[in-house]
């Protein structure tokens, strides 16, 4: 017997939770909406997994970080969905999507029919086993994407107290997990092939601060310019060594791999238009197929500010794109129109006592300002990216809430900045005066 709903959200991550809240705001009848998730829990704020969930003292646990607490909103515990008449179809994997018949088939043989579908499947981590790396299936090699991953890693951290960890990758996960593991008294070595950490966003000057802070202030060993080529395990099958491509061998009780993610679009290959590795949408997140929308990591959408199309993997865009799609669906039903999505790229991170935010586009010439000395009690520095004589992007470490709002405004309004020396001298005050 098929289940049938007016709206189905496929995927149970951040976007699904924010879409559900928006449906509720817009007006929803009981039984109209279902969320299908392969996870066993209601939607939660994924960033907590690499931060509060792994804290040695008072770690974050559900129901504490269900959506929408990450953006200062109400916490939607499982009971909220019941009260709204929203069906949570959990621990369910969809294996087939028939967009012509408007039906989804699950791994255990269920059929779920919809009138309008929102694809919010998110991303899956790229695994070293995908590349046939020797020993990559050893125990205690971890990836972090879902709450089950975080729970397993938390148990390993407790079991391997004062042990050694190797972090493979120098991006978001690498930097945040290195910090968390140090807080847990684990000896940490980071390994990444690039010349500096977070190369897609950081300039060499920004990266130099974090690398020195991690190495000198926090005792993290950093090895750059090589990759993990293989792993050896002990008689229990637990990882004990990481073999690097340059010949070095590192002892390890725990390995955490953060080498990127890929959007989960396989179910829809050949059924919707694609672009830049994602599902192509318009400014309302409608795909090439009527009544099918795509949001979050999987959507390749028009970036109005920059006149191009992009795919953005970030929690902020997951939240906002989900809300936009629901508004568009409801507006269409009511014969109304809404504003096009006009997204300002935003990234942030917190680790140790550090906290940075970035807004805009990191293109053009980078102008560095402020105190980048890792030995300072409270380092505070940033970067403006200048293109065509205008500010395109701004990065700030150690900003106050007011200053972070100001740099967001600067990236949005793109004020002229002809004199780069003056800009470097003024620093964040250039933005706060706008």
CSV table of C-alpha atoms in Angstrom, one decimal, residues 84-413:
chain,number,residue,atom,x,y,z
A,84,UNK,CA,2.1,19.7,13.2
A,85,UNK,CA,0.9,16.5,11.6
A,86,UNK,CA,4.2,16.1,9.7
A,87,UNK,CA,5.2,12.5,9.2
A,88,UNK,CA,8.9,11.7,9.9
A,89,UNK,CA,9.8,8.6,7.9
A,90,UNK,CA,13.1,7.8,9.5
A,91,UNK,CA,15.8,5.1,9.0
A,92,UNK,CA,14.5,4.8,5.4
A,93,UNK,CA,16.7,4.8,2.3
A,94,UNK,CA,15.1,5.6,-1.0
A,95,UNK,CA,16.5,3.5,-3.9
A,96,UNK,CA,14.4,4.7,-6.8
A,97,UNK,CA,12.8,7.9,-7.8
A,98,UNK,CA,10.2,7.9,-10.6
A,99,UNK,CA,9.6,11.6,-11.3
A,100,UNK,CA,7.0,10.9,-14.0
A,101,UNK,CA,4.9,8.8,-11.7
A,102,UNK,CA,5.7,11.1,-8.7
A,103,UNK,CA,6.7,8.2,-6.6
A,104,UNK,CA,9.7,7.1,-4.5
A,105,UNK,CA,10.6,3.5,-3.6
A,106,UNK,CA,12.4,2.6,-0.4
A,107,UNK,CA,15.0,-0.2,0.2
A,108,UNK,CA,12.4,-2.2,2.2
A,109,UNK,CA,9.8,-2.1,-0.6
A,110,UNK,CA,7.6,0.8,0.4
A,111,UNK,CA,6.2,3.3,-2.1
A,112,UNK,CA,5.8,7.0,-1.2
A,113,UNK,CA,3.8,9.2,-3.6
A,114,UNK,CA,4.0,13.0,-3.7
A,115,UNK,CA,2.5,16.0,-5.5
A,116,UNK,CA,5.6,18.2,-4.9
A,117,UNK,CA,9.1,16.9,-4.1
A,118,UNK,CA,11.9,18.8,-2.4
A,119,UNK,CA,15.3,17.1,-2.9
A,120,UNK,CA,17.4,17.8,0.2
A,121,UNK,CA,19.7,14.8,0.1
A,122,UNK,CA,22.8,16.8,1.0
A,123,UNK,CA,26.3,15.3,0.6
A,124,UNK,CA,28.2,12.2,1.4
A,125,UNK,CA,31.8,12.2,2.6
A,126,UNK,CA,34.5,11.1,0.2
A,127,UNK,CA,36.1,8.0,1.6
A,128,UNK,CA,39.7,6.8,1.2
A,129,UNK,CA,38.2,3.3,0.5
A,130,UNK,CA,36.7,4.9,-2.7
A,131,UNK,CA,40.3,5.2,-4.0
A,132,UNK,CA,41.4,1.7,-2.9
A,133,UNK,CA,43.8,3.2,-0.3
A,134,UNK,CA,45.5,0.2,1.4
A,135,UNK,CA,44.2,-0.5,4.9
A,136,UNK,CA,41.6,2.3,4.7
A,137,UNK,CA,38.9,-0.1,6.0
A,138,UNK,CA,40.8,-0.6,9.3
A,139,UNK,CA,38.9,0.1,12.6
A,140,UNK,CA,39.1,3.6,14.1
A,141,UNK,CA,39.4,5.4,10.8
A,142,UNK,CA,36.5,7.9,11.1
A,143,UNK,CA,34.6,10.3,8.8
A,144,UNK,CA,32.2,12.9,10.2
A,145,UNK,CA,28.9,13.5,8.5
A,146,UNK,CA,26.0,12.0,10.6
A,147,UNK,CA,25.3,11.7,14.3
A,148,UNK,CA,26.2,8.0,14.2
A,149,UNK,CA,29.7,8.9,13.0
A,150,UNK,CA,30.0,11.4,15.8
A,151,UNK,CA,29.0,8.9,18.4
A,152,UNK,CA,31.5,6.4,17.2
A,153,UNK,CA,34.3,9.0,17.2
A,154,UNK,CA,33.3,10.2,20.7
A,155,UNK,CA,33.5,6.6,22.0
A,156,UNK,CA,37.0,6.1,20.4
A,157,UNK,CA,38.2,9.4,21.9
A,158,UNK,CA,37.2,8.2,25.4
A,159,UNK,CA,38.8,4.7,24.8
A,160,UNK,CA,42.1,6.1,23.4
A,161,UNK,CA,42.6,8.8,26.1
A,162,UNK,CA,46.1,10.4,25.8
A,163,UNK,CA,46.5,8.5,22.5
A,164,UNK,CA,47.7,9.7,19.1
A,165,UNK,CA,45.4,10.9,16.2
A,166,UNK,CA,46.2,11.6,12.6
A,167,UNK,CA,43.9,14.0,10.8
A,168,UNK,CA,43.9,13.6,7.0
A,169,UNK,CA,42.9,16.8,5.3
A,170,UNK,CA,43.4,20.5,6.0
A,171,UNK,CA,40.0,21.9,5.4
A,172,UNK,CA,37.0,22.6,7.8
A,173,UNK,CA,36.9,19.1,9.3
A,174,UNK,CA,40.6,19.0,9.6
A,175,UNK,CA,40.9,22.2,11.5
A,176,UNK,CA,37.8,21.8,13.7
A,177,UNK,CA,38.6,18.2,14.6
A,178,UNK,CA,42.2,18.8,15.4
A,179,UNK,CA,41.1,21.4,17.9
A,180,UNK,CA,38.5,19.1,19.5
A,181,UNK,CA,40.9,16.2,19.7
A,182,UNK,CA,43.5,18.5,21.4
A,183,UNK,CA,40.9,19.6,23.9
A,184,UNK,CA,40.4,15.8,24.6
A,185,UNK,CA,44.1,15.4,25.4
A,186,UNK,CA,44.8,13.5,22.2
A,187,UNK,CA,48.2,14.0,20.4
A,188,UNK,CA,47.3,15.4,17.0
A,189,UNK,CA,49.1,15.4,13.6
A,190,UNK,CA,47.5,17.0,10.6
A,191,UNK,CA,48.4,15.9,7.1
A,192,UNK,CA,47.4,17.6,3.9
A,193,UNK,CA,48.8,17.9,0.4
A,194,UNK,CA,48.2,21.6,-0.2
A,195,UNK,CA,50.8,24.3,0.6
A,196,UNK,CA,48.5,25.7,3.3
A,197,UNK,CA,45.3,24.9,5.2
A,198,UNK,CA,41.8,25.8,3.9
A,199,UNK,CA,43.2,26.8,0.5
A,200,UNK,CA,39.8,27.4,-1.2
A,201,UNK,CA,39.2,30.3,1.2
A,202,UNK,CA,42.4,31.2,3.1
A,203,UNK,CA,45.2,33.2,1.6
A,204,UNK,CA,48.7,32.1,2.6
A,205,UNK,CA,48.8,34.9,5.2
A,206,UNK,CA,45.5,33.9,6.8
A,207,UNK,CA,46.6,30.3,6.8
A,208,UNK,CA,50.0,31.1,8.3
A,209,UNK,CA,48.3,32.5,11.4
A,210,UNK,CA,46.2,29.4,12.1
A,211,UNK,CA,49.0,27.0,11.3
A,212,UNK,CA,51.3,28.7,13.8
A,213,UNK,CA,48.5,29.0,16.4
A,214,UNK,CA,47.8,25.3,16.1
A,215,UNK,CA,51.4,24.3,16.1
A,216,UNK,CA,53.0,26.6,18.7
A,217,UNK,CA,50.1,27.4,21.0
A,218,UNK,CA,48.3,24.1,20.9
A,219,UNK,CA,50.9,21.5,20.1
A,220,UNK,CA,49.4,20.2,16.8
A,221,UNK,CA,52.0,18.8,14.4
A,222,UNK,CA,51.4,19.9,10.8
A,223,UNK,CA,52.7,17.9,7.8
A,224,UNK,CA,52.1,19.6,4.4
A,225,UNK,CA,52.7,18.5,0.8
A,226,UNK,CA,51.9,14.8,1.2
A,227,UNK,CA,49.0,12.4,1.6
A,228,UNK,CA,48.0,9.3,3.4
A,229,UNK,CA,49.0,6.4,1.1
A,230,UNK,CA,48.1,3.5,3.3
A,231,UNK,CA,47.3,2.3,6.8
A,232,UNK,CA,48.5,-0.7,8.9
A,233,UNK,CA,46.4,-2.3,11.5
A,234,UNK,CA,47.0,-4.4,14.7
A,235,UNK,CA,45.8,-7.9,15.3
A,236,UNK,CA,42.4,-6.5,16.3
A,237,UNK,CA,42.0,-4.8,13.0
A,238,UNK,CA,42.5,-1.3,14.6
A,239,UNK,CA,44.6,1.2,12.8
A,240,UNK,CA,48.1,1.6,14.2
A,241,UNK,CA,50.1,3.4,11.5
A,242,UNK,CA,49.5,5.9,8.7
A,243,UNK,CA,51.9,5.5,5.8
A,244,UNK,CA,52.5,8.8,4.0
A,245,UNK,CA,53.3,9.1,0.3
A,246,UNK,CA,56.7,10.8,1.2
A,247,UNK,CA,57.7,7.6,3.1
A,248,UNK,CA,57.1,8.8,6.6
A,249,UNK,CA,55.1,6.6,9.0
A,250,UNK,CA,53.0,8.0,11.8
A,251,UNK,CA,51.7,6.2,14.8
A,252,UNK,CA,47.9,6.5,15.2
A,253,UNK,CA,45.2,5.2,17.6
A,254,UNK,CA,42.6,7.3,15.8
A,255,UNK,CA,42.4,8.6,12.2
A,256,UNK,CA,39.9,11.2,11.1
A,257,UNK,CA,39.6,11.8,7.4
A,258,UNK,CA,38.2,15.1,6.0
A,259,UNK,CA,38.9,15.2,2.3
A,260,UNK,CA,35.7,16.6,1.0
A,261,UNK,CA,32.2,15.6,0.1
A,262,UNK,CA,30.1,14.9,-3.0
A,263,UNK,CA,26.5,15.9,-3.5
A,264,UNK,CA,24.0,13.0,-3.3
A,265,UNK,CA,22.3,13.3,-6.7
A,266,UNK,CA,22.6,9.6,-8.0
A,267,UNK,CA,18.9,8.9,-7.7
A,268,UNK,CA,18.2,11.7,-10.2
A,269,UNK,CA,20.9,11.2,-12.8
A,270,UNK,CA,19.5,11.7,-16.2
A,271,UNK,CA,16.1,12.7,-14.8
A,272,UNK,CA,16.8,16.4,-14.1
A,273,UNK,CA,19.2,18.9,-15.6
A,274,UNK,CA,22.5,19.1,-13.9
A,275,UNK,CA,25.3,21.7,-13.7
A,276,UNK,CA,28.6,22.0,-11.8
A,277,UNK,CA,28.1,18.6,-10.1
A,278,UNK,CA,24.6,19.5,-8.7
A,279,UNK,CA,21.0,19.7,-9.8
A,280,UNK,CA,20.3,22.8,-11.8
A,281,UNK,CA,17.7,25.1,-10.4
A,282,UNK,CA,16.3,28.6,-10.9
A,283,UNK,CA,16.2,31.4,-8.3
A,284,UNK,CA,13.3,29.6,-6.6
A,285,UNK,CA,15.1,26.2,-6.4
A,286,UNK,CA,12.7,24.7,-9.0
A,287,UNK,CA,14.5,22.0,-11.1
A,288,UNK,CA,13.9,21.3,-14.8
A,289,UNK,CA,11.0,19.0,-13.8
A,290,UNK,CA,7.7,20.5,-12.7
A,291,UNK,CA,6.9,20.2,-9.0
A,292,UNK,CA,10.5,19.1,-8.2
A,293,UNK,CA,12.7,21.4,-6.2
A,294,UNK,CA,16.3,20.9,-5.0
A,295,UNK,CA,17.9,22.7,-2.0
A,296,UNK,CA,21.1,22.9,0.0
A,297,UNK,CA,24.3,21.1,-1.1
A,298,UNK,CA,22.7,19.4,-4.2
A,299,UNK,CA,21.4,22.6,-5.8
A,300,UNK,CA,23.3,24.6,-8.5
A,301,UNK,CA,21.5,27.9,-8.5
A,302,UNK,CA,21.9,31.4,-9.9
A,303,UNK,CA,24.1,33.6,-7.7
A,304,UNK,CA,22.4,36.9,-8.4
A,305,UNK,CA,25.1,39.1,-6.8
A,306,UNK,CA,27.9,37.7,-9.1
A,307,UNK,CA,25.9,36.9,-12.2
A,308,UNK,CA,26.9,33.2,-12.3
A,309,UNK,CA,25.7,29.8,-11.1
A,310,UNK,CA,27.1,28.0,-8.1
A,311,UNK,CA,26.7,25.1,-5.8
A,312,UNK,CA,27.3,26.0,-2.1
A,313,UNK,CA,28.0,23.4,0.6
A,314,UNK,CA,27.2,25.3,3.8
A,315,UNK,CA,24.6,25.2,6.6
A,316,UNK,CA,23.6,28.9,6.1
A,317,UNK,CA,22.7,28.2,2.4
A,318,UNK,CA,21.0,24.9,3.4
A,319,UNK,CA,18.7,26.8,5.8
A,320,UNK,CA,18.0,29.8,3.4
A,321,UNK,CA,17.5,27.8,0.2
A,322,UNK,CA,15.0,25.5,2.0
A,323,UNK,CA,13.0,28.4,3.2
A,324,UNK,CA,13.1,30.0,-0.3
A,325,UNK,CA,11.8,26.8,-2.0
A,326,UNK,CA,8.9,26.5,0.4
A,327,UNK,CA,7.9,30.1,-0.1
A,328,UNK,CA,8.1,29.6,-3.8
A,329,UNK,CA,5.9,26.4,-3.7
A,330,UNK,CA,3.3,28.2,-1.6
A,331,UNK,CA,3.4,31.4,-3.7
A,332,UNK,CA,2.8,29.3,-6.8
A,333,UNK,CA,-0.2,27.6,-5.2
A,334,UNK,CA,-1.6,31.1,-4.3
A,335,UNK,CA,-0.9,32.7,-7.7
A,336,UNK,CA,1.7,35.0,-6.1
A,337,UNK,CA,5.3,35.8,-6.8
A,338,UNK,CA,8.3,36.2,-4.4
A,339,UNK,CA,11.7,37.8,-4.7
A,340,UNK,CA,14.5,35.8,-6.4
A,341,UNK,CA,17.1,34.2,-4.1
A,342,UNK,CA,19.9,36.7,-3.5
A,343,UNK,CA,22.5,34.9,-1.5
A,344,UNK,CA,25.5,36.4,0.1
A,345,UNK,CA,28.1,33.6,0.6
A,346,UNK,CA,28.9,33.1,4.2
A,347,UNK,CA,31.3,30.8,6.0
A,348,UNK,CA,32.4,30.6,9.6
A,349,UNK,CA,34.3,28.5,12.1
A,350,UNK,CA,35.1,28.2,15.8
A,351,UNK,CA,38.0,26.3,17.2
A,352,UNK,CA,39.9,26.7,20.5
A,353,UNK,CA,39.4,30.4,21.4
A,354,UNK,CA,39.3,31.5,17.8
A,355,UNK,CA,36.3,32.4,15.8
A,356,UNK,CA,36.2,33.7,12.2
A,357,UNK,CA,33.6,34.8,9.7
A,358,UNK,CA,33.8,35.4,5.9
A,359,UNK,CA,31.3,37.0,3.6
A,360,UNK,CA,31.3,37.5,-0.1
A,361,UNK,CA,33.7,36.3,-2.8
A,362,UNK,CA,37.5,35.8,-2.3
A,363,UNK,CA,38.4,37.2,-5.7
A,364,UNK,CA,40.8,39.9,-6.6
A,365,UNK,CA,43.7,41.3,-4.5
A,366,UNK,CA,43.8,40.5,-0.8
A,367,UNK,CA,44.5,43.4,1.6
A,368,UNK,CA,45.5,42.1,5.1
A,369,UNK,CA,44.9,44.2,8.3
A,370,UNK,CA,45.2,43.8,12.0
A,371,UNK,CA,47.1,41.7,14.5
A,372,UNK,CA,48.1,38.3,13.1
A,373,UNK,CA,50.4,37.4,15.9
A,374,UNK,CA,49.4,33.9,17.3
A,375,UNK,CA,51.1,34.9,20.6
A,376,UNK,CA,48.7,37.8,21.2
A,377,UNK,CA,46.2,37.4,24.0
A,378,UNK,CA,43.3,38.2,21.6
A,379,UNK,CA,44.5,38.2,18.0
A,380,UNK,CA,42.2,40.2,15.7
A,381,UNK,CA,42.9,40.5,12.0
A,382,UNK,CA,41.2,40.2,8.6
A,383,UNK,CA,41.4,40.5,4.9
A,384,UNK,CA,39.5,42.5,2.2
A,385,UNK,CA,39.4,41.2,-1.3
A,386,UNK,CA,39.4,44.0,-3.8
A,387,UNK,CA,38.3,43.6,-7.5
A,388,UNK,CA,37.6,46.3,-10.0
A,389,UNK,CA,38.2,48.9,-7.2
A,390,UNK,CA,35.4,47.5,-5.0
A,391,UNK,CA,35.3,45.3,-1.9
A,392,UNK,CA,34.1,41.8,-3.0
A,393,UNK,CA,34.9,39.7,0.1
A,394,UNK,CA,35.8,40.2,3.8
A,395,UNK,CA,37.3,37.8,6.3
A,396,UNK,CA,37.5,38.6,10.1
A,397,UNK,CA,39.0,36.7,13.0
A,398,UNK,CA,38.0,37.7,16.5
A,399,UNK,CA,35.3,40.1,15.5
A,400,UNK,CA,32.5,41.3,17.7
A,401,UNK,CA,28.9,40.6,16.6
A,402,UNK,CA,28.6,44.3,15.5
A,403,UNK,CA,31.9,44.0,13.4
A,404,UNK,CA,30.7,40.7,11.9
A,405,UNK,CA,27.5,42.4,10.8
A,406,UNK,CA,29.5,45.3,9.4
A,407,UNK,CA,31.8,43.0,7.2
A,408,UNK,CA,28.6,41.2,5.9
A,409,UNK,CA,27.3,44.6,4.9
A,410,UNK,CA,30.6,45.6,3.2
A,411,UNK,CA,30.6,42.3,1.2
A,412,UNK,CA,26.9,43.0,0.2
A,413,UNK,CA,27.1,46.6,-0.8
